[in-house]
Structures are given as C-alpha cells and as structure tokens.
Amino acid sequence: MKNDKIKNQYRINEQIRVREVRIVGDNGSTVVPTRDALNMAREQGVDLVEISPNANPPVCRLIDYSKFLYQQKKRQKEMKAKQTKVEVKEIRFGPQTDEHDYQFKLKHAREFLEEGNKVRAYVLFRGRSILFKEQGEVLLLRFANDLEEYGKVESMPSLEGKKMFLYLAPKKAGEKKKSQQARDREAAAAETKENARQTSQPVADIDAETPANGGLFANAKISAEALKKLTETED
C-alpha cells in the first residue's frame, strides 16, 4: 500500500500532458517541449518523471523510475528516523531513599537521557512523610546535579499534592560537559595532592581519610550549592 502511494504521487512519460517541461539535472536545467523531453528519455533508456507538477512549467527529471522510487523511499525513511518520538520516562523516589537505590535509579535516568528521552523524577510523600519535603527537595537537587553532564533542568523541584517533581531534558550532542560536582571533586583531589606534596604526607593516606562520595550529608551540601548555582544561571 505504501509503495503504491508513492508510485501514484508522480506522473511519468505519456502521463505528462503539458506543452513543455523544465528538465533538471547535474548540468542545470532547460525548458523543452514535452515531446522532445520524451524523445530524450527514450534515447537515454530512462523515464521522464514529473517531480514538481505545480511549477510553471512543471519540473521533470530524466531517470529510471524504479531508481527514482527507491531514492524517494530511502529519503522518507531517513526523515522518519530523524523524527524519533521523545518519550518521558519516570523515576520515583521516597523521601528517605537509600544510597544503593539512589545509584540504581541514577543509572537508569542516565541511560534514558542518553537515548534522547526526557526524565520526570518525583518524590512521593505518604502520610506523615510530607514532613520531610525539604529532604525530598535536596534529593531531587542532588539528582539533577549528578545528571548535569547528560541533561538540563527544565523545571526546578515543585510540590504538587503528595508528589514533588523535577523535569530534565537530554542535552544535545556536543553539549555535554562535566558536572559541577565532578569539577568540584577534581579540584578537591588536586588540592589534596598539592597539600600532600607540601607536607610530604603520602597521598594514599589522605585519600583514605576522605569518603569516596562524601556521604549523604556531603551530597546534600553539594546539592544546596548546586541549587544556588542553578538559580544564578536562571537569573
């Protein structure tokens, strides 16, 4: 059915009944009587294909009709591939989500954004857990900060009923950059090594004193700083 639809879109050869046509090709274009254009097509062993019937005169090409249909189907397929539907993927948290569950959901959100999908993350408050809404906000801000390399914030955390939402959109190719948290960690590591060099204390000993991710409290502090920076950026 689809092939018939494409085939019926164009008039070819004797179906073209106008007085003259414009022939386009690699060497430019020329207006000739339709009869002469048909003779040219026969001499070259190809078809006269009308590609722009509303032009004055109609525009035609000298090309094998089967090859022309193949090119059109290929072009439509490529255009369809570029118009990939963007989906919104949901990530749900509780106000007291543990670290293991957080990292698991962070991994999935990163994959969603890399695939070109949007992410809607939310914290669900049940019963008296609404008292921990500030903790939920910190969690979502940390989430946005950890995904800064892959997605940009479309909407800051907002409470709607018993849910607090955060919306992220994927970054375009070439737009990715290191997150602020990653840059802060690199700066802290460089400073630690410099201090170790000056004090002659082994770097391994200093690194052992510093938790790998700073713990939940450290991440909450980083998230608060991220909120301030994101707010400044919005302004």
mmCIF file of C-alpha atoms in Angstrom:
data_model
loop_
_atom_site.group_PDB
_atom_site.id
_atom_site.type_symbol
_atom_site.label_atom_id
_atom_site.label_comp_id
_atom_site.label_asym_id
_atom_site.label_seq_id
_atom_site.Cartn_x
_atom_site.Cartn_y
_atom_site.Cartn_z
ATOM 1 C CA MET A 1 0.000 0.000 0.000
ATOM 2 C CA LYS A 2 2.780 2.433 0.928
ATOM 3 C CA ASN A 3 4.663 1.656 -2.280
ATOM 4 C CA ASP A 4 1.510 2.266 -4.357
ATOM 5 C CA LYS A 5 1.005 5.601 -2.612
ATOM 6 C CA ILE A 6 4.497 6.761 -3.544
ATOM 7 C CA LYS A 7 4.153 5.406 -7.077
ATOM 8 C CA ASN A 8 0.865 7.236 -7.671
ATOM 9 C CA GLN A 9 2.389 10.503 -6.492
ATOM 10 C CA TYR A 10 4.252 11.110 -9.738
ATOM 11 C CA ARG A 11 3.328 11.187 -13.411
ATOM 12 C CA ILE A 12 5.750 9.644 -15.874
ATOM 13 C CA ASN A 13 6.268 9.568 -19.642
ATOM 14 C CA GLU A 14 2.971 9.786 -21.608
ATOM 15 C CA GLN A 15 1.061 10.644 -18.406
ATOM 16 C CA ILE A 16 2.644 14.110 -18.640
ATOM 17 C CA ARG A 17 0.367 16.044 -20.980
ATOM 18 C CA VAL A 18 1.538 19.646 -20.717
ATOM 19 C CA ARG A 19 3.005 21.547 -23.653
ATOM 20 C CA GLU A 20 6.512 21.965 -22.232
ATOM 21 C CA VAL A 21 8.562 20.933 -19.172
ATOM 22 C CA ARG A 22 11.715 22.009 -17.383
ATOM 23 C CA ILE A 23 14.347 19.266 -17.339
ATOM 24 C CA VAL A 24 16.707 19.420 -14.333
ATOM 25 C CA GLY A 25 19.949 17.512 -13.963
ATOM 26 C CA ASP A 26 23.559 17.738 -12.875
ATOM 27 C CA ASN A 27 24.296 20.295 -15.608
ATOM 28 C CA GLY A 28 21.476 22.673 -14.653
ATOM 29 C CA SER A 29 18.016 22.990 -16.182
ATOM 30 C CA THR A 30 16.419 23.689 -19.540
ATOM 31 C CA VAL A 31 12.853 24.205 -20.810
ATOM 32 C CA VAL A 32 11.894 21.993 -23.762
ATOM 33 C CA PRO A 33 8.668 20.810 -25.433
ATOM 34 C CA THR A 34 7.289 17.721 -23.687
ATOM 35 C CA ARG A 35 7.541 15.740 -26.942
ATOM 36 C CA ASP A 36 11.291 16.481 -27.134
ATOM 37 C CA ALA A 37 11.714 15.543 -23.464
ATOM 38 C CA LEU A 38 10.046 12.163 -24.117
ATOM 39 C CA ASN A 39 12.376 11.558 -27.061
ATOM 40 C CA MET A 40 15.388 12.366 -24.866
ATOM 41 C CA ALA A 41 14.181 9.856 -22.270
ATOM 42 C CA ARG A 42 13.779 7.108 -24.897
ATOM 43 C CA GLU A 43 17.248 7.787 -26.357
ATOM 44 C CA GLN A 44 18.842 7.512 -22.882
ATOM 45 C CA GLY A 45 16.822 4.430 -21.924
ATOM 46 C CA VAL A 46 15.239 6.150 -18.899
ATOM 47 C CA ASP A 47 11.900 7.682 -17.925
ATOM 48 C CA LEU A 48 10.603 11.238 -17.888
ATOM 49 C CA VAL A 49 9.484 11.752 -14.269
ATOM 50 C CA GLU A 50 7.475 14.795 -13.175
ATOM 51 C CA ILE A 51 8.788 15.844 -9.759
ATOM 52 C CA SER A 52 7.190 19.276 -9.361
ATOM 53 C CA PRO A 53 3.792 19.464 -11.150
ATOM 54 C CA ASN A 54 2.822 22.877 -9.732
ATOM 55 C CA ALA A 55 5.823 24.698 -11.168
ATOM 56 C CA ASN A 56 5.477 26.703 -14.365
ATOM 57 C CA PRO A 57 6.438 24.826 -16.439
ATOM 58 C CA PRO A 58 6.350 21.508 -14.482
ATOM 59 C CA VAL A 59 9.787 20.245 -13.421
ATOM 60 C CA CYS A 60 10.897 16.789 -14.625
ATOM 61 C CA ARG A 61 13.904 14.518 -14.371
ATOM 62 C CA LEU A 62 15.340 12.004 -16.797
ATOM 63 C CA ILE A 63 15.840 8.966 -14.576
ATOM 64 C CA ASP A 64 14.958 5.293 -14.279
ATOM 65 C CA TYR A 65 11.595 5.310 -12.497
ATOM 66 C CA SER A 66 12.430 2.318 -10.261
ATOM 67 C CA LYS A 67 15.640 4.041 -9.140
ATOM 68 C CA PHE A 68 13.714 7.249 -8.523
ATOM 69 C CA LEU A 69 11.138 5.448 -6.314
ATOM 70 C CA TYR A 70 13.945 3.785 -4.363
ATOM 71 C CA GLN A 71 15.568 7.163 -3.697
ATOM 72 C CA GLN A 72 12.244 8.608 -2.519
ATOM 73 C CA LYS A 73 11.568 5.710 -0.137
ATOM 74 C CA LYS A 74 15.101 5.970 1.244
ATOM 75 C CA ARG A 75 14.692 9.712 1.800
ATOM 76 C CA GLN A 76 11.369 9.219 3.601
ATOM 77 C CA LYS A 77 12.898 6.550 5.816
ATOM 78 C CA GLU A 78 15.771 8.860 6.785
ATOM 79 C CA MET A 79 13.362 11.705 7.583
ATOM 80 C CA LYS A 80 11.247 9.390 9.727
ATOM 81 C CA ALA A 81 14.339 8.262 11.635
ATOM 82 C CA LYS A 82 15.177 11.895 12.422
ATOM 83 C CA GLN A 83 11.682 12.472 13.782
ATOM 84 C CA THR A 84 12.105 9.949 16.608
ATOM 85 C CA LYS A 85 9.415 10.392 19.216
ATOM 86 C CA VAL A 86 10.737 11.740 22.518
ATOM 87 C CA GLU A 87 9.338 9.835 25.477
ATOM 88 C CA VAL A 88 9.065 10.972 29.091
ATOM 89 C CA LYS A 89 10.489 8.385 31.480
ATOM 90 C CA GLU A 90 9.542 8.441 35.156
ATOM 91 C CA ILE A 91 11.848 7.867 38.119
ATOM 92 C CA ARG A 92 10.202 7.569 41.538
ATOM 93 C CA PHE A 93 11.856 8.147 44.892
ATOM 94 C CA GLY A 94 10.787 8.029 48.508
ATOM 95 C CA PRO A 95 11.833 10.869 50.842
ATOM 96 C CA GLN A 96 14.326 8.528 52.541
ATOM 97 C CA THR A 97 15.705 6.625 49.555
ATOM 98 C CA ASP A 98 18.864 4.712 50.483
ATOM 99 C CA GLU A 99 22.143 5.152 48.618
ATOM 100 C CA HIS A 100 22.002 1.838 46.748
ATOM 101 C CA ASP A 101 18.505 2.529 45.386
ATOM 102 C CA TYR A 102 19.516 6.097 44.507
ATOM 103 C CA GLN A 103 22.514 4.938 42.440
ATOM 104 C CA PHE A 104 20.372 2.295 40.707
ATOM 105 C CA LYS A 105 17.807 4.896 39.622
ATOM 106 C CA LEU A 106 20.508 7.399 38.707
ATOM 107 C CA LYS A 107 21.969 4.819 36.304
ATOM 108 C CA HIS A 108 18.579 4.308 34.608
ATOM 109 C CA ALA A 109 17.977 8.055 34.317
ATOM 110 C CA ARG A 110 21.385 8.482 32.688
ATOM 111 C CA GLU A 111 20.501 5.808 30.124
ATOM 112 C CA PHE A 112 17.129 7.452 29.402
ATOM 113 C CA LEU A 113 18.777 10.822 28.750
ATOM 114 C CA GLU A 114 21.495 9.294 26.551
ATOM 115 C CA GLU A 115 18.728 7.698 24.452
ATOM 116 C CA GLY A 116 17.218 11.147 23.897
ATOM 117 C CA ASN A 117 14.277 10.789 26.290
ATOM 118 C CA LYS A 118 13.122 13.257 28.921
ATOM 119 C CA VAL A 119 13.074 12.322 32.595
ATOM 120 C CA ARG A 120 10.402 13.193 35.144
ATOM 121 C CA ALA A 121 11.713 12.392 38.607
ATOM 122 C CA TYR A 122 9.483 12.711 41.642
ATOM 123 C CA VAL A 123 9.439 12.053 45.357
ATOM 124 C CA LEU A 124 6.236 10.502 46.669
ATOM 125 C CA PHE A 125 5.242 11.511 50.187
ATOM 126 C CA ARG A 126 2.932 9.100 52.011
ATOM 127 C CA GLY A 127 1.125 10.084 55.205
ATOM 128 C CA ARG A 128 3.344 11.918 57.670
ATOM 129 C CA SER A 129 6.362 11.670 55.339
ATOM 130 C CA ILE A 130 5.242 15.043 53.924
ATOM 131 C CA LEU A 131 7.117 16.465 56.921
ATOM 132 C CA PHE A 132 10.313 15.515 55.054
ATOM 133 C CA LYS A 133 9.562 17.577 51.941
ATOM 134 C CA GLU A 134 12.821 19.552 52.381
ATOM 135 C CA GLN A 135 14.709 16.257 52.350
ATOM 136 C CA GLY A 136 12.893 15.305 49.161
ATOM 137 C CA GLU A 137 13.870 18.609 47.572
ATOM 138 C CA VAL A 138 17.532 18.060 48.455
ATOM 139 C CA LEU A 139 17.328 14.578 46.950
ATOM 140 C CA LEU A 140 15.957 15.889 43.642
ATOM 141 C CA LEU A 141 18.558 18.666 43.501
ATOM 142 C CA ARG A 142 21.313 16.136 44.059
ATOM 143 C CA PHE A 143 19.760 14.027 41.289
ATOM 144 C CA ALA A 144 19.785 16.978 38.859
ATOM 145 C CA ASN A 145 23.351 17.822 39.787
ATOM 146 C CA ASP A 146 24.570 14.244 39.281
ATOM 147 C CA LEU A 147 22.964 14.252 35.803
ATOM 148 C CA GLU A 148 24.203 17.681 34.756
ATOM 149 C CA GLU A 149 26.521 16.105 32.188
ATOM 150 C CA TYR A 150 23.602 14.351 30.462
ATOM 151 C CA GLY A 151 20.522 16.519 30.991
ATOM 152 C CA LYS A 152 19.442 20.071 31.689
ATOM 153 C CA VAL A 153 16.824 21.136 34.208
ATOM 154 C CA GLU A 154 13.525 22.124 32.603
ATOM 155 C CA SER A 155 11.691 22.721 35.851
ATOM 156 C CA MET A 156 13.009 23.037 39.400
ATOM 157 C CA PRO A 157 11.525 20.810 42.157
ATOM 158 C CA SER A 158 7.894 21.735 42.821
ATOM 159 C CA LEU A 159 5.337 20.143 45.126
ATOM 160 C CA GLU A 160 2.075 19.033 43.514
ATOM 161 C CA GLY A 161 -0.188 17.332 46.031
ATOM 162 C CA LYS A 162 1.779 14.461 47.555
ATOM 163 C CA LYS A 163 4.461 14.480 44.852
ATOM 164 C CA MET A 164 7.462 16.730 44.273
ATOM 165 C CA PHE A 165 8.508 16.804 40.602
ATOM 166 C CA LEU A 166 11.734 17.590 38.764
ATOM 167 C CA TYR A 167 11.918 17.652 34.937
ATOM 168 C CA LEU A 168 15.085 17.007 32.924
ATOM 169 C CA ALA A 169 15.638 17.181 29.156
ATOM 170 C CA PRO A 170 18.513 15.466 27.309
ATOM 171 C CA LYS A 171 21.445 17.569 26.222
ATOM 172 C CA LYS A 172 22.243 17.763 22.531
ATOM 173 C CA ALA A 173 25.314 16.095 21.071
ATOM 174 C CA GLY A 174 28.392 18.179 21.753
ATOM 175 C CA GLU A 175 26.656 19.949 24.636
ATOM 176 C CA LYS A 176 27.792 17.510 27.323
ATOM 177 C CA LYS A 177 30.224 18.733 29.884
ATOM 178 C CA LYS A 178 31.470 17.686 33.287
ATOM 179 C CA SER A 179 29.015 18.270 36.091
ATOM 180 C CA GLN A 180 29.752 20.863 38.728
ATOM 181 C CA GLN A 181 30.022 18.071 41.293
ATOM 182 C CA ALA A 182 32.629 16.285 39.151
ATOM 183 C CA ARG A 183 34.576 19.514 38.714
ATOM 184 C CA ASP A 184 34.427 20.167 42.470
ATOM 185 C CA ARG A 185 35.735 16.679 43.199
ATOM 186 C CA GLU A 186 38.590 17.085 40.722
ATOM 187 C CA ALA A 187 39.502 20.436 42.249
ATOM 188 C CA ALA A 188 39.399 18.945 45.764
ATOM 189 C CA ALA A 189 41.567 15.998 44.666
ATOM 190 C CA ALA A 190 44.112 18.336 43.083
ATOM 191 C CA GLU A 191 44.214 20.454 46.237
ATOM 192 C CA THR A 192 44.658 17.353 48.398
ATOM 193 C CA LYS A 193 47.588 16.157 46.294
ATOM 194 C CA GLU A 194 49.188 19.595 46.403
ATOM 195 C CA ASN A 195 48.851 19.704 50.207
ATOM 196 C CA ALA A 196 50.297 16.209 50.409
ATOM 197 C CA ARG A 197 53.256 17.268 48.311
ATOM 198 C CA GLN A 198 53.944 20.289 50.503
ATOM 199 C CA THR A 199 53.609 18.377 53.782
ATOM 200 C CA SER A 200 55.288 15.214 52.441
ATOM 201 C CA GLN A 201 52.301 13.199 53.703
ATOM 202 C CA PRO A 202 51.549 10.201 51.403
ATOM 203 C CA VAL A 203 48.597 10.965 49.151
ATOM 204 C CA ALA A 204 47.173 7.488 49.735
ATOM 205 C CA ASP A 205 46.846 8.252 53.469
ATOM 206 C CA ILE A 206 44.988 11.483 52.815
ATOM 207 C CA ASP A 207 42.692 9.854 50.260
ATOM 208 C CA ALA A 208 41.884 7.133 52.780
ATOM 209 C CA GLU A 209 40.677 9.765 55.220
ATOM 210 C CA THR A 210 38.199 11.179 52.651
ATOM 211 C CA PRO A 211 34.988 9.167 51.904
ATOM 212 C CA ALA A 212 34.561 8.239 48.247
ATOM 213 C CA ASN A 213 31.386 10.240 47.778
ATOM 214 C CA GLY A 214 31.302 12.366 50.918
ATOM 215 C CA GLY A 215 28.206 10.588 52.269
ATOM 216 C CA LEU A 216 24.611 11.771 52.179
ATOM 217 C CA PHE A 217 25.358 14.899 54.220
ATOM 218 C CA ALA A 218 28.118 15.967 51.843
ATOM 219 C CA ASN A 219 25.897 15.339 48.843
ATOM 220 C CA ALA A 220 23.124 17.363 50.438
ATOM 221 C CA LYS A 221 25.572 20.217 50.883
ATOM 222 C CA ILE A 222 26.684 19.905 47.259
ATOM 223 C CA SER A 223 23.057 19.876 46.151
ATOM 224 C CA ALA A 224 22.342 23.068 48.075
ATOM 225 C CA GLU A 225 25.316 24.706 46.343
ATOM 226 C CA ALA A 226 24.034 23.349 43.019
ATOM 227 C CA LEU A 227 20.651 24.944 43.698
ATOM 228 C CA LYS A 228 22.325 28.287 44.272
ATOM 229 C CA LYS A 229 24.325 27.979 41.034
ATOM 230 C CA LEU A 230 21.315 26.810 39.037
ATOM 231 C CA THR A 231 19.293 29.725 40.395
ATOM 232 C CA GLU A 232 22.050 32.166 39.446
ATOM 233 C CA THR A 233 22.143 30.634 35.963
ATOM 234 C CA GLU A 234 18.375 31.015 35.594
ATOM 235 C CA ASP A 235 18.626 34.695 36.570
#
